Amino acid sequence: MPDLVEARELSYGEAVNAALHRLMAELPETLVYGEDVGVPGGVFGVTRGLRKRHGDRVFDTPISESAILGSAVGAAMMGRRPIVEIMWADFSLVALDQIVNQAANVRYVSGGRLSAPMTIRTQQGNAPGACAQHSQCLEALFLHVPGLRVVMPSTPQDAYDLLVTAVHCDDPVLVVENRTLYSGPKERVRVGGPVLPLGGARIRRAGWDVTIVTWGAITQRVLEAAEALAREGIEAEVLETPWLNPFDTEAVVESARRTRRLVVVHEANVTGGFGAEVVARVAGAGVPLLAPPVRIGTPDVRMPAAQVLARALVPDSARITAEVRALVRH
Amino acid sequence: MSERRLADLLTMWRIRAFEEKVRDLRAEGPIVGSVHLCVGQEAIPAGACDVLEPQDALFATYRGHGWALARGVPAEPLFAELMGRATGVNGGRGGSAYFTAAEYGFHGENSIVGAGAPIACGAALAGRFDGSNRAAVTVFGDGAMNQGAVHEAMNFAAAFALPVLFICENNRYSELTPIRDMVRAPRLADRAAAYGMPGHRIDGNDAEAVRFHVRDALEVAREGGGPTLLECMTERLVGHYIGDAETYRQPGELDRIGRREPIVRLREGLLADGVPASAVDAVEGAARAEMERAATSALAAPPADPATAREHLYA
Ligand SMILES: Cc1ncc(C[n+]2csc(CCOP(=O)(O)OP(=O)(O)O)c2C)c(N)n1
Ligand SMILES: [Mg+2]
């Protein structure tokens, strides 16, 4: 049973930790494992205290992503509910088979007689000085794979709630966190509440001139941009869609119908990004727009380590503000 | 004899002084982001690079500053790279964990654990067709021995008798986790037998021992005898990355490993052999002075130009 509902001041990383503690307590079939997650408590401290409290259900693994993910598939087939960590989304690439060819196929091919209720926690994105192999935003890769669920919380409350939902879900779920958020400001987080259903969007800011759809850590940059635009008289509606699969198309279409302008912002590079899918869905719904929709993301380039170079590529609030302004004044 | 050991000492001091300067610059601000130092592990690049030929290919890891220096990459463009300067060895694109300088036979660091091993197989394979008599060296940690890519590369190299040298720097930890808890058979060199190649566990804190075994393995490799695995036992005297709280250390561990670290050991050996202390200590002074100069000029260089950030993506 969940702890009593209470409000606690938690950072994003602490909220993930609180969710893991709750899940391990209420679901005896959960396991938590990955590189450095057990005794050390995680390279970002997010799994701290779990091993002390839950013993052998929390453990460190060799640097063997295929074995981490593949064993999660197997354990999940047998009724465990593994929550495994891939330290950086970039490292999932050495073991994609276990996610794409294996986890995603279990339920479908067995006609529902088997399932793989596993959760993969990872984190992604650029941070100051991070190199090309530690900076990628890979959600679109996983969103292209039917059979996986993908969620990208950006607030402490969502970090808590959506992880709880993910682990209770009977499908393989990829939870994509962001290391630049872990030690961010503490917020009041309601813990111990009911398990929320999968899916849903968040109106982070209401407006009527333009709909900005976004997800992940860049949501904060979008909100800053929206404030700057408001000072110029442009009222942007910021719709955060932490759930990318299932994706709340209806919420986006409904908002775009009202504002009749659409911008999608993600940190991932533009080509083949999920922003293209969002634009296509709105177009497919026949929403009449006043101006062509805009996708804002990192340009299609590798990520340089030097901060001065990376800053020129990863969209910041100034660039978002300028592009949205140009669209609205079109 | 003592001349070669003094040369080893200089290589090791250059690496140590470089790393300590990097640590300071990271604390002071000019270097940002995650940095992995090789302090304590200097004898391995010092011994190995001494016997590499110019045509040989070298693939290191994020803990590769020492390998770049020992291979002959000058310190200044390395410092500049770490500080995101236009004069950086990769113009700021690589950073601490991803240097490359092919013109020095340094084919790069890599920040994906184990990724360099299959690539080294390819560099060796190319040598079969280009008449270069190239050998390829891939360096990785103890933890990387548990990565699938490394297993595949070892079998691939052995099956085709490729001239590859697998150098495992066993510093007893993979990030924050002791390797002994992650394997059942702690002598990693023993795995070589399963692939049908020689494997040796050697003293990685002794540049002379490293040189001896690397030379031997490369000779065999160049003659068509196939790959070798060298497990070089060493210890890092610092955290996995700058900022690591090192809570996994045992009480007294750092004191213990400090007594057998390669620079202290070589210094004592040289003194015992009658080399005057002034000559030994002059080496440290020269290395530190070089690194101060290199860091100062790197700091004075202009930052990388954002207008170039999209260049070099395609042919
Ligand atoms: C495929 C992959 N998994 C995980 C990581 C994260 N990581 C970076 S270094 C490291 C530990 C490597 O240990 P070891 O191979 O012993 O090398 P050392 O750092 O001790 O030199 C880990 C797990 C990574 N970079 N790549
Ligand atoms: Mg190690």
XYZ file of C-alpha atoms and ligand atoms in Angstrom:
672
model
C 0.000 0.000 0.000
C 1.201 3.513 -0.714
C 2.309 5.623 2.219
C -0.235 8.118 3.395
C -0.695 10.990 1.017
C 1.529 13.821 2.120
C 3.241 16.857 0.646
C 7.024 16.958 0.802
C 9.596 19.466 -0.436
C 11.565 17.498 -3.007
C 13.941 18.167 -5.826
C 13.405 16.286 -9.070
C 16.029 13.688 -8.118
C 14.538 13.298 -4.644
C 11.102 12.865 -6.171
C 12.376 10.002 -8.321
C 13.958 8.517 -5.213
C 10.703 8.851 -3.255
C 8.795 7.135 -6.066
C 11.279 4.264 -6.111
C 10.989 3.834 -2.338
C 7.221 3.757 -2.592
C 7.197 1.352 -5.523
C 9.555 -1.082 -3.848
C 7.397 -1.021 -0.748
C 4.071 -1.469 -2.489
C 5.139 -3.864 -5.236
C 7.164 -6.761 -3.832
C 7.856 -7.960 -7.375
C 9.934 -4.875 -8.198
C 13.711 -5.080 -8.580
C 16.002 -2.085 -9.000
C 19.345 -2.575 -10.677
C 21.936 -1.054 -12.956
C 25.467 0.306 -12.874
C 26.344 1.862 -9.492
C 22.702 2.038 -8.400
C 22.990 -0.265 -5.374
C 25.711 0.332 -2.808
C 26.782 3.733 -4.192
C 23.147 4.833 -4.639
C 23.596 5.961 -8.242
C 26.028 8.347 -9.898
C 23.449 11.106 -9.377
C 22.372 9.832 -5.968
C 18.881 9.049 -7.237
C 18.759 5.471 -5.912
C 20.195 6.380 -2.518
C 18.961 4.373 0.451
C 17.093 1.785 -1.610
C 19.541 -1.008 -1.015
C 19.640 -0.314 2.692
C 15.885 -0.521 2.901
C 15.152 -3.255 0.366
C 18.284 -5.374 0.408
C 18.922 -7.820 -2.410
C 16.132 -6.466 -4.575
C 18.469 -3.541 -5.281
C 21.873 -4.296 -6.740
C 24.827 -3.132 -8.800
C 25.570 -4.705 -12.149
C 28.567 -5.106 -14.401
C 28.902 -2.582 -17.242
C 26.789 -4.829 -19.429
C 23.797 -2.990 -20.847
C 22.680 -5.981 -22.930
C 22.598 -8.139 -19.830
C 20.883 -5.443 -17.775
C 18.120 -4.943 -20.318
C 17.879 -8.550 -21.452
C 17.661 -9.844 -17.897
C 14.945 -7.286 -17.234
C 12.978 -8.690 -20.172
C 13.386 -12.241 -18.868
C 12.599 -11.398 -15.262
C 9.556 -9.412 -16.368
C 8.295 -12.363 -18.437
C 8.456 -14.436 -15.260
C 6.421 -11.995 -13.217
C 9.020 -9.694 -11.683
C 8.726 -5.962 -12.292
C 12.284 -4.783 -12.923
C 13.171 -1.102 -12.811
C 16.544 -0.906 -14.492
C 18.750 2.091 -14.994
C 20.709 2.962 -18.106
C 22.942 5.732 -16.839
C 22.812 7.779 -20.051
C 20.374 7.254 -22.926
C 23.462 7.208 -25.166
C 24.472 3.913 -23.529
C 21.207 2.228 -24.467
C 22.579 2.183 -27.991
C 24.969 -0.661 -27.156
C 21.972 -2.802 -26.221
C 19.126 -1.623 -28.425
C 18.310 -5.190 -29.414
C 16.948 -5.978 -25.978
C 14.626 -2.986 -26.119
C 13.539 -2.976 -29.742
C 13.665 -6.609 -30.866
C 12.951 -8.155 -27.504
C 11.003 -6.129 -24.932
C 8.734 -4.506 -27.506
C 7.792 -7.862 -29.053
C 6.989 -9.953 -26.011
C 3.301 -9.175 -25.648
C 2.486 -8.924 -29.330
C 4.116 -12.120 -30.513
C 2.772 -14.168 -27.620
C -0.714 -12.905 -28.344
C -0.852 -11.429 -24.875
C 0.076 -14.627 -23.075
C 3.370 -13.079 -22.035
C 4.277 -9.532 -21.150
C 7.368 -7.572 -20.176
C 6.296 -5.124 -17.471
C 9.681 -3.491 -17.090
C 10.697 0.103 -16.587
C 13.885 1.512 -18.033
C 14.962 4.658 -16.254
C 17.496 6.730 -18.126
C 18.441 10.362 -18.539
C 19.587 12.324 -21.549
C 20.441 15.663 -23.037
C 23.246 18.152 -23.151
C 24.888 19.620 -20.059
C 27.854 21.988 -19.891
C 30.994 20.343 -21.282
C 29.315 17.030 -22.137
C 30.692 15.331 -25.223
C 28.922 14.042 -28.323
C 28.436 10.624 -26.757
C 26.865 11.994 -23.582
C 24.487 14.596 -24.990
C 22.024 13.006 -27.350
C 18.246 13.246 -27.068
C 17.025 9.918 -28.360
C 13.308 9.859 -27.588
C 12.305 9.811 -31.261
C 14.245 6.593 -31.754
C 12.136 4.897 -29.110
C 8.927 6.551 -30.206
C 9.383 4.911 -33.572
C 9.111 1.528 -31.887
C 5.567 0.243 -31.410
C 5.175 -1.661 -28.161
C 7.177 0.699 -25.981
C 5.796 3.411 -23.756
C 7.841 6.608 -23.443
C 7.527 9.339 -20.841
C 9.693 12.394 -20.112
C 8.840 14.162 -16.847
C 10.262 17.645 -16.257
C 8.914 18.623 -12.821
C 9.402 16.985 -9.423
C 5.696 16.127 -9.215
C 5.703 14.490 -12.624
C 9.014 12.770 -11.888
C 7.223 11.139 -8.972
C 3.805 10.485 -10.477
C 4.860 9.336 -13.909
C 7.446 6.903 -12.585
C 4.781 5.401 -10.333
C 2.485 5.066 -13.346
C 5.288 3.637 -15.497
C 6.164 0.902 -13.034
C 2.524 -0.058 -12.534
C 2.087 -0.275 -16.309
C 2.212 -3.782 -17.741
C 4.154 -2.715 -20.838
C 7.829 -1.884 -21.193
C 8.151 1.809 -20.344
C 11.105 4.063 -20.967
C 11.282 6.901 -18.453
C 13.610 9.584 -19.739
C 14.902 11.879 -17.020
C 17.467 14.666 -17.291
C 20.568 15.100 -15.143
C 20.369 18.892 -15.270
C 17.058 18.600 -13.390
C 18.044 16.206 -10.603
C 19.363 18.799 -8.169
C 17.071 21.585 -9.290
C 14.864 23.571 -6.923
C 12.720 21.713 -4.423
C 8.995 21.839 -4.922
C 6.025 20.664 -2.945
C 5.408 17.157 -4.187
C 2.327 15.155 -3.282
C 3.565 11.658 -2.548
C 1.575 8.526 -1.832
C -1.339 9.503 -4.039
C -3.253 7.149 -6.317
C -1.601 5.625 -9.365
C -2.518 7.888 -12.262
C -3.544 6.426 -15.607
C -1.124 6.490 -18.527
C -1.044 9.543 -20.762
C -2.175 13.134 -20.572
C -0.792 16.586 -21.239
C -0.231 19.592 -18.975
C -1.208 23.143 -19.768
C 1.728 24.885 -18.091
C 0.569 28.294 -19.196
C -2.697 29.305 -20.772
C -2.747 31.600 -23.809
C -4.548 32.285 -27.035
C -2.053 33.554 -29.631
C -0.017 30.428 -30.210
C 0.262 26.854 -28.939
C 3.745 25.733 -27.967
C 4.025 21.970 -27.478
C 7.100 20.784 -25.608
C 8.542 18.094 -23.348
C 11.610 17.405 -21.245
C 14.006 19.823 -19.565
C 13.562 22.409 -22.318
C 10.019 23.018 -21.027
C 11.563 25.474 -18.586
C 13.182 27.433 -21.463
C 9.822 27.504 -23.226
C 8.109 28.892 -20.132
C 10.764 31.613 -19.874
C 10.186 32.435 -23.526
C 6.432 32.579 -22.955
C 6.929 35.082 -20.129
C 9.149 37.232 -22.340
C 6.545 37.090 -25.117
C 3.798 38.056 -22.688
C 5.679 41.262 -21.930
C 5.421 42.017 -25.652
C 1.723 41.237 -25.700
C 1.933 37.734 -27.154
C 0.059 35.171 -25.062
C 1.431 31.716 -25.691
C -0.221 28.553 -24.492
C 2.467 26.152 -23.287
C 1.345 22.562 -23.493
C 3.792 20.128 -21.971
C 3.345 16.552 -23.132
C 5.438 14.421 -20.776
C 3.710 11.334 -22.113
C 4.962 10.804 -25.641
C 3.566 7.302 -25.980
C 0.670 7.354 -25.450
C 0.589 10.881 -26.845
C -2.304 13.175 -26.100
C -3.016 14.236 -29.668
C -6.439 15.518 -28.713
C -5.083 18.038 -26.220
C -2.702 19.400 -28.843
C -5.331 19.562 -31.566
C -7.788 21.232 -29.234
C -5.280 23.909 -28.233
C -4.087 24.485 -31.814
C -7.707 24.887 -32.925
C -8.101 27.684 -30.393
C -4.825 29.518 -31.014
C -4.487 28.610 -34.714
C -0.716 28.725 -34.468
C 1.583 25.824 -33.637
C 5.174 25.571 -32.456
C 6.849 22.392 -31.231
C 10.029 22.689 -29.184
C 12.336 19.831 -28.270
C 16.005 19.580 -27.397
C 16.461 16.682 -29.812
C 17.651 17.526 -33.293
C 14.967 18.476 -35.759
C 15.026 15.897 -38.523
C 13.027 12.835 -37.598
C 12.302 14.388 -34.217
C 8.934 13.757 -32.607
C 8.050 17.370 -33.393
C 7.504 16.275 -36.975
C 4.940 13.745 -35.786
C 3.127 16.361 -33.711
C 2.916 18.723 -36.666
C 1.706 15.888 -38.882
C -1.024 14.956 -36.423
C -2.293 18.514 -36.201
C -2.213 18.813 -39.979
C -3.944 15.457 -40.268
C -6.699 16.634 -37.953
C -7.396 19.439 -40.413
C -6.698 22.254 -37.994
C -6.680 25.483 -40.023
C -3.529 27.384 -39.028
C -2.871 31.072 -39.669
C 0.795 30.393 -40.473
C 2.931 27.365 -41.236
C 3.815 25.431 -38.064
C 7.322 25.778 -36.656
C 9.618 23.119 -35.242
C 12.369 24.289 -32.907
C 15.137 21.886 -31.961
C 18.860 21.406 -32.084
C 20.121 21.590 -35.657
C 21.105 18.310 -37.286
C 24.687 18.154 -36.098
C 26.789 16.204 -33.619
C 27.078 17.842 -30.202
C 30.389 19.618 -29.554
C 31.867 19.474 -26.057
C 32.835 23.147 -25.830
C 30.128 25.082 -24.081
C 30.458 28.040 -26.458
C 29.740 25.738 -29.388
C 26.938 23.773 -27.744
C 25.187 26.999 -26.727
C 25.021 27.989 -30.370
C 23.085 24.798 -31.108
C 20.790 23.838 -28.228
C 17.729 26.120 -28.344
C 17.615 28.646 -25.506
C 14.782 30.885 -24.409
C 16.009 33.789 -26.543
C 15.889 31.706 -29.707
C 12.492 30.274 -28.799
C 11.179 33.767 -28.082
C 12.446 35.079 -31.410
C 11.038 32.245 -33.470
C 7.642 32.340 -31.799
C 7.518 36.114 -32.170
C 8.318 35.804 -35.870
C 5.559 33.242 -36.292
C 2.936 35.330 -34.509
C 3.887 38.554 -36.289
C 3.892 36.645 -39.603
C 69.615 2.020 -18.099
C 68.935 4.865 -15.719
C 68.582 7.128 -18.747
C 65.578 5.228 -20.010
C 64.104 5.216 -16.540
C 64.611 8.959 -16.306
C 62.798 9.260 -19.621
C 59.933 7.178 -18.194
C 59.905 9.427 -15.174
C 59.638 12.466 -17.410
C 56.736 10.985 -19.372
C 54.965 10.128 -16.144
C 55.625 13.513 -14.596
C 54.383 15.255 -17.724
C 51.142 13.306 -17.419
C 50.859 13.860 -13.671
C 51.589 17.580 -13.982
C 49.099 17.888 -16.843
C 46.381 16.159 -14.846
C 47.026 18.228 -11.736
C 46.844 21.393 -13.787
C 43.584 20.168 -15.305
C 42.226 19.544 -11.819
C 43.104 23.129 -10.840
C 41.630 24.623 -13.995
C 38.467 22.632 -13.461
C 38.210 24.003 -9.923
C 38.953 27.555 -11.068
C 36.425 27.554 -13.885
C 38.111 27.531 -17.304
C 37.386 23.821 -17.692
C 33.738 22.797 -17.362
C 32.045 19.440 -17.313
C 33.056 15.971 -16.436
C 36.767 15.093 -16.387
C 38.392 11.728 -15.671
C 42.001 11.901 -14.519
C 44.567 9.098 -14.827
C 46.651 10.083 -11.801
C 48.354 6.918 -10.548
C 48.063 5.097 -13.873
C 50.801 6.963 -15.752
C 53.205 4.021 -16.102
C 50.957 2.222 -18.590
C 50.900 4.872 -21.329
C 54.542 5.732 -20.565
C 55.736 2.162 -21.080
C 53.423 1.268 -23.945
C 53.745 4.353 -26.123
C 57.517 4.110 -25.922
C 57.436 1.047 -28.179
C 54.610 1.972 -30.548
C 55.551 2.736 -34.138
C 54.268 5.819 -35.942
C 51.948 3.723 -38.134
C 50.292 2.066 -35.144
C 46.788 3.025 -34.138
C 45.861 3.806 -30.544
C 42.353 3.864 -29.133
C 41.972 5.074 -25.567
C 39.092 5.921 -23.253
C 37.799 9.049 -21.525
C 40.657 8.424 -19.040
C 42.998 9.056 -21.931
C 44.784 12.366 -21.356
C 47.930 10.434 -20.430
C 47.728 8.274 -23.537
C 47.457 11.340 -25.758
C 50.480 12.959 -24.117
C 52.576 9.797 -24.156
C 51.745 9.299 -27.821
C 53.207 12.713 -28.537
C 50.233 15.044 -28.703
C 51.514 18.386 -27.350
C 50.034 19.603 -24.098
C 48.906 22.998 -25.300
C 46.236 21.892 -27.797
C 45.031 19.383 -25.217
C 44.600 22.083 -22.584
C 42.974 24.258 -25.222
C 40.561 21.463 -26.089
C 39.587 21.080 -22.448
C 38.902 24.807 -22.285
C 36.852 24.924 -25.472
C 39.375 27.043 -27.383
C 39.627 27.404 -31.140
C 43.184 26.041 -30.865
C 42.017 22.849 -29.136
C 43.172 19.632 -30.692
C 39.591 19.108 -31.889
C 38.591 22.754 -31.970
C 36.388 22.177 -28.925
C 34.356 19.402 -30.515
C 35.854 16.550 -28.517
C 36.418 17.722 -24.965
C 38.050 15.807 -22.152
C 36.491 12.441 -22.936
C 36.784 12.456 -26.696
C 40.177 13.809 -27.841
C 41.444 12.601 -31.170
C 44.726 13.413 -32.915
C 45.272 10.931 -35.719
C 48.309 12.853 -36.959
C 50.083 11.658 -33.818
C 48.839 8.100 -34.120
C 46.274 8.835 -31.433
C 42.987 7.650 -32.831
C 41.002 8.898 -30.019
C 39.502 8.671 -26.659
C 36.014 7.289 -26.413
C 33.358 7.836 -23.801
C 31.359 4.722 -24.577
C 32.773 1.900 -22.483
C 34.316 -0.803 -24.667
C 33.644 0.926 -27.993
C 37.289 1.243 -28.958
C 37.966 -2.489 -29.012
C 36.081 -3.416 -32.208
C 37.363 -0.254 -33.887
C 40.926 -1.309 -33.092
C 40.192 -4.621 -34.812
C 39.287 -2.667 -37.917
C 42.442 -0.580 -37.781
C 44.442 -3.790 -37.570
C 42.402 -5.344 -40.377
C 43.104 -2.353 -42.618
C 46.800 -2.965 -42.058
C 46.430 -6.320 -43.773
C 45.514 -4.551 -46.971
C 47.490 -1.323 -46.878
C 50.982 -2.698 -46.389
C 51.555 -0.547 -43.311
C 52.503 -3.296 -40.879
C 50.237 -1.476 -38.471
C 49.383 -2.848 -35.061
C 46.399 -1.504 -33.170
C 46.231 -0.914 -29.442
C 42.979 -0.560 -27.586
C 42.927 0.552 -23.972
C 40.019 0.065 -21.590
C 39.316 -0.450 -17.926
C 38.563 -3.501 -15.827
C 34.857 -2.708 -15.977
C 34.910 -2.673 -19.764
C 35.849 -6.339 -19.705
C 32.161 -6.955 -18.986
C 30.955 -5.084 -22.043
C 29.743 -7.174 -24.978
C 31.696 -5.190 -27.550
C 34.962 -6.147 -25.852
C 34.146 -9.856 -25.919
C 33.220 -9.667 -29.572
C 36.378 -7.772 -30.434
C 38.620 -10.243 -28.632
C 37.179 -13.184 -30.475
C 37.191 -11.307 -33.775
C 40.863 -10.386 -33.409
C 41.849 -13.860 -32.277
C 39.867 -15.690 -34.954
C 41.568 -13.682 -37.685
C 44.965 -13.385 -35.954
C 44.720 -9.607 -36.168
C 47.604 -7.530 -34.790
C 45.665 -6.066 -31.873
C 46.882 -5.434 -28.374
C 44.158 -5.307 -25.751
C 45.386 -3.288 -22.791
C 43.154 -3.528 -19.753
C 43.986 -0.932 -17.110
C 42.750 -2.710 -14.023
C 42.420 0.026 -11.410
C 40.042 -2.191 -9.391
C 37.018 0.023 -9.799
C 34.424 0.638 -12.459
C 33.230 4.075 -11.491
C 32.067 3.562 -7.893
C 31.847 -0.231 -7.918
C 34.745 -2.626 -7.161
C 35.446 -5.000 -10.028
C 35.787 -7.919 -7.611
C 32.045 -7.730 -6.943
C 31.205 -7.784 -10.651
C 33.140 -10.889 -11.761
C 33.505 -14.387 -10.408
C 37.021 -14.894 -11.781
C 39.026 -11.842 -10.765
C 42.090 -12.521 -12.945
C 40.805 -10.827 -16.065
C 43.857 -11.846 -18.097
C 42.735 -15.452 -17.759
C 39.896 -14.757 -20.145
C 42.393 -14.530 -22.997
C 42.773 -18.308 -23.013
C 39.120 -18.701 -23.899
C 39.708 -16.726 -27.070
C 42.909 -18.586 -27.880
C 45.268 -15.691 -27.288
C 47.980 -15.047 -24.712
C 46.946 -13.105 -21.637
C 49.214 -11.693 -18.948
C 48.528 -9.941 -15.704
C 51.382 -7.512 -15.246
C 52.522 -4.745 -12.930
C 50.935 -1.688 -14.469
C 52.737 0.639 -12.102
C 56.092 -0.258 -13.611
C 56.710 1.365 -16.985
C 59.589 -1.019 -17.669
C 57.375 -4.080 -17.215
C 54.697 -2.535 -19.409
C 57.233 -1.733 -22.118
C 58.621 -5.280 -22.021
C 55.240 -6.933 -22.439
C 53.920 -4.480 -25.007
C 57.029 -4.840 -27.141
C 56.769 -8.590 -26.971
C 53.071 -8.670 -27.822
C 53.498 -6.256 -30.732
C 56.320 -8.342 -32.151
C 54.161 -11.442 -32.097
C 51.235 -9.499 -33.546
C 53.234 -8.019 -36.422
C 54.508 -11.473 -37.336
C 50.972 -12.767 -37.716
C 50.732 -14.343 -34.286
C 47.503 -12.548 -33.419
C 46.328 -10.502 -30.459
C 47.354 -10.410 -26.804
C 45.539 -9.268 -23.695
C 47.580 -7.426 -21.081
C 45.908 -6.834 -17.757
C 47.888 -3.985 -16.223
C 47.340 -3.803 -12.476
C 47.203 -0.228 -11.282
C 45.269 2.158 -9.091
C 43.862 5.572 -9.577
C 44.889 7.955 -6.817
C 41.917 10.202 -7.523
C 38.197 9.846 -7.996
C 36.541 8.286 -11.027
C 35.759 11.821 -12.150
C 36.547 15.193 -10.665
C 34.010 15.646 -7.886
C 33.722 11.953 -6.993
C 33.336 11.773 -3.194
C 35.108 8.370 -3.209
C 32.938 6.972 -0.445
C 33.712 3.477 -1.730
C 37.338 3.637 -0.548
C 38.412 1.464 2.377
C 40.025 3.171 5.394
C 43.723 3.705 4.689
C 43.346 2.702 1.053
C 44.710 5.901 -0.423
C 47.778 5.748 1.853
C 48.409 2.174 0.816
C 48.149 2.784 -2.876
C 50.112 6.005 -2.564
C 53.128 3.987 -1.482
C 53.141 1.847 -4.605
C 52.176 4.415 -7.171
C 54.457 4.518 -10.195
C 56.145 7.882 -9.764
C 57.052 7.378 -6.109
C 58.328 3.898 -6.900
C 60.459 4.923 -9.837
C 61.882 7.854 -7.923
C 62.902 5.587 -5.052
C 64.404 3.108 -7.489
C 66.470 5.771 -9.191
C 67.732 7.139 -5.888
C 68.624 3.627 -4.711
C 70.621 3.181 -7.901
C 72.642 6.238 -7.072
C 71.031 8.768 -9.385
C 71.384 12.117 -7.604
C 68.208 13.536 -6.130
C 68.797 16.789 -7.962
C 68.628 14.987 -11.327
C 65.486 13.113 -10.313
C 63.730 16.172 -9.006
C 64.705 18.272 -11.999
C 62.398 16.026 -14.020
C 59.379 17.031 -12.006
C 60.351 20.679 -12.229
C 60.709 20.517 -16.005
C 57.367 18.769 -16.414
C 55.522 21.218 -14.205
C 57.083 24.192 -15.940
C 56.083 22.820 -19.341
C 52.495 22.321 -18.230
C 52.274 25.784 -16.681
C 53.457 27.324 -19.950
C 51.137 25.183 -22.046
C 48.118 25.965 -19.885
C 48.898 29.670 -19.893
C 49.064 29.906 -23.656
C 45.970 27.734 -24.048
C 44.114 30.098 -21.714
C 45.140 33.050 -23.847
C 43.750 31.492 -27.031
C 40.360 32.624 -28.351
C 37.293 30.506 -27.622
C 35.998 28.231 -30.350
C 33.916 30.206 -32.847
C 30.215 29.337 -32.628
C 29.872 30.117 -36.335
C 31.872 26.949 -37.011
C 29.737 24.699 -34.809
C 28.037 23.022 -37.770
C 31.152 22.426 -39.853
C 32.667 19.017 -40.588
C 29.494 16.970 -40.386
C 29.695 15.553 -43.908
C 32.303 15.154 -46.636
C 28.357 1.638 -22.591
C 28.607 2.480 -21.410
N 28.053 2.146 -20.226
C 28.265 2.895 -19.130
C 29.049 4.006 -19.194
C 29.257 4.869 -17.947
N 30.615 4.697 -17.461
C 31.597 5.537 -17.807
S 33.051 5.093 -17.167
C 32.390 3.752 -16.419
C 33.244 2.849 -15.605
C 34.287 2.204 -16.417
O 35.115 1.450 -15.594
P 36.429 0.831 -16.147
O 36.162 0.165 -17.450
O 37.024 0.008 -15.081
O 37.353 2.075 -16.488
P 37.945 3.186 -15.493
O 36.970 4.296 -15.489
O 38.166 2.571 -14.181
O 39.223 3.620 -16.132
C 31.032 3.667 -16.657
C 30.146 2.643 -16.131
C 29.591 4.350 -20.446
N 30.349 5.448 -20.599
N 29.379 3.575 -21.531
Mg 38.448 0.591 -13.665
